[in-house]
Amino acid sequence: MPADPVRAAHECAAPWPYKQLDVPALRAAGHPPKPFRELILKVHQRCNLACSYCYVYEMADQSWQDRPLTMSDEIRDAALSRFADHARRHNLAKVRIVLHGGEPLLYGTDRITELVAVARRSFDPQTQVRFGMQTNGALLTEQVVAALVKHGIATGVSLDGAPADNDRHRRTRDGRGSFAAVARGLRLLCRPENRSAYAGLLCTVDPSTDPIACYEQLLGFDPPAIDLLLPHANWQTPPMRLDTTATPYADWLIAVFEHWYEGGAPVRIRLFDDTISLVLGGPSHSEQIGLSPSGLVIVESDGAIEQVDALKSAYAGACATGLHVQHHSFDDALDHPGIVARQIGMAALADECLVCPAVEVCGGGHYAHRYRPGTGFRAPSVHCDDLLVFTRHVYERVADDLGASIGSSK
Amino acid sequence: MNVESTPTESWAPLADLSQEPLNFQVSRGSGIVEQALSRVLHSLHDKDGVISSFTSFISEA
Ligand code: SF4
């Protein structure tokens, strides 16, 4: 067993990649590291909501309990300085800094303002720095939204569709639904003077809900973009299933896809855009689907450099790298097996995926959804059946459309 | 641009824009597919393309 306790925990829970991935051999075989282009700062560890499926608080990893409530100024400055060094070293033209939590708005608008100012001072002028935030939206007030607009912070808001559906999962600690408060915030973001701060809506799919009612509700808030997220789950903690169908998530997604496609795609839906891009031979920009390399890294409120926090759904410590912004560079993180595993495309896939006809489109699904105890992350997605049905539907729909149009244009 | 209309054993990409220049005029498929092809063309020329975390952010491509 290695002396490093972080590494030992990983090797025990996830033999792949931690015991089996030979990083030097991969580098020698022509898999260079891809620099990080997105830094996620966990500026606040707590949340004003208590959503039933939250991977931060409700799943395997409970490390939030041991971390400082908010990110100190020293950690903030170290993280931004490290990221600016990384951008300089790799000559990056564009980077993004995303504020996340917990609920990032609990960090306070004054501190957010200061963070943006420090970040802008840290980077060389040739690197364009964009800012984002993922919030539950319940704390968006006129004053807060004005600050987001002023500082150019593109804000994604989580909302799970119709009021009753949203409020079943997204509730306050005392059990009240969050829809009304979020709707107030979204109406502020919708105002013409605030739209530059409105990035979009993020909705976790619940297959027991009415897909069209959900889509129409989201569309009613006039978002620039929507994404539909399969719930975080893995082979140890599988997703909710329905008795009525073998592929409830695919059925739900296909219903929305058809409605959206037939309606002329009035809003960008990232999962759909990415799936269409993949069937047309293009890349994906999302973690959910495809084989694009991951270019993101997290800094927790205590300064720990971590992998994407959706992995918290797998096992305690699944995000850890053992690195810290005050002692390590982001380049150090690029050779961590968990980071490498997200940048090597097909080489990270299970044998079942490698012989799957959908592999170039599906890409094995979200890395966190592949976790299988005893194996690690080299397994098909626990959403495999749904991914196969959904991606096949999109493939055939686009093939028909393209074929018909080409035929008609002759 | 090569187009295959039926899924085979392994699903071949439905288009190949990899040799096309950035200013190639995409004029195939419905409005949605045409827009998607245009984005694919831009993505193929974007060497910085990596996935981003927060799925409500849409790439500007
Ligand atoms: S559909 Fe299943 S087997 Fe095929 S690539 Fe996706 S996860 Fe792997």
CSV table of C-alpha atoms and ligand atoms in Angstrom, one decimal, chain A residues 352-353 356 359 362 364 380-381 384 388, ligand 1:
chain,number,residue,atom,x,y,z
A,352,GLU,CA,-18.2,-3.1,-23.3
A,353,CYS,CA,-18.1,0.5,-24.5
A,356,CYS,CA,-20.6,-0.6,-28.6
A,359,VAL,CA,-19.3,4.7,-28.6
A,362,CYS,CA,-22.1,8.3,-26.1
A,364,GLY,CA,-19.3,6.0,-22.1
A,380,PRO,CA,-20.1,1.6,-18.9
A,381,SER,CA,-22.4,4.3,-17.5
A,384,CYS,CA,-26.0,2.9,-20.4
A,388,LEU,CA,-28.0,3.9,-26.1
C,1,SF4,S1,-24.2,3.2,-24.7
C,1,SF4,FE1,-23.4,2.0,-22.9
C,1,SF4,S2,-21.9,0.6,-23.8
C,1,SF4,FE2,-22.3,2.2,-25.3
C,1,SF4,S3,-20.7,3.7,-25.1
C,1,SF4,FE3,-22.5,4.4,-23.9
C,1,SF4,S4,-22.2,3.5,-21.8
C,1,SF4,FE4,-20.7,2.5,-23.2
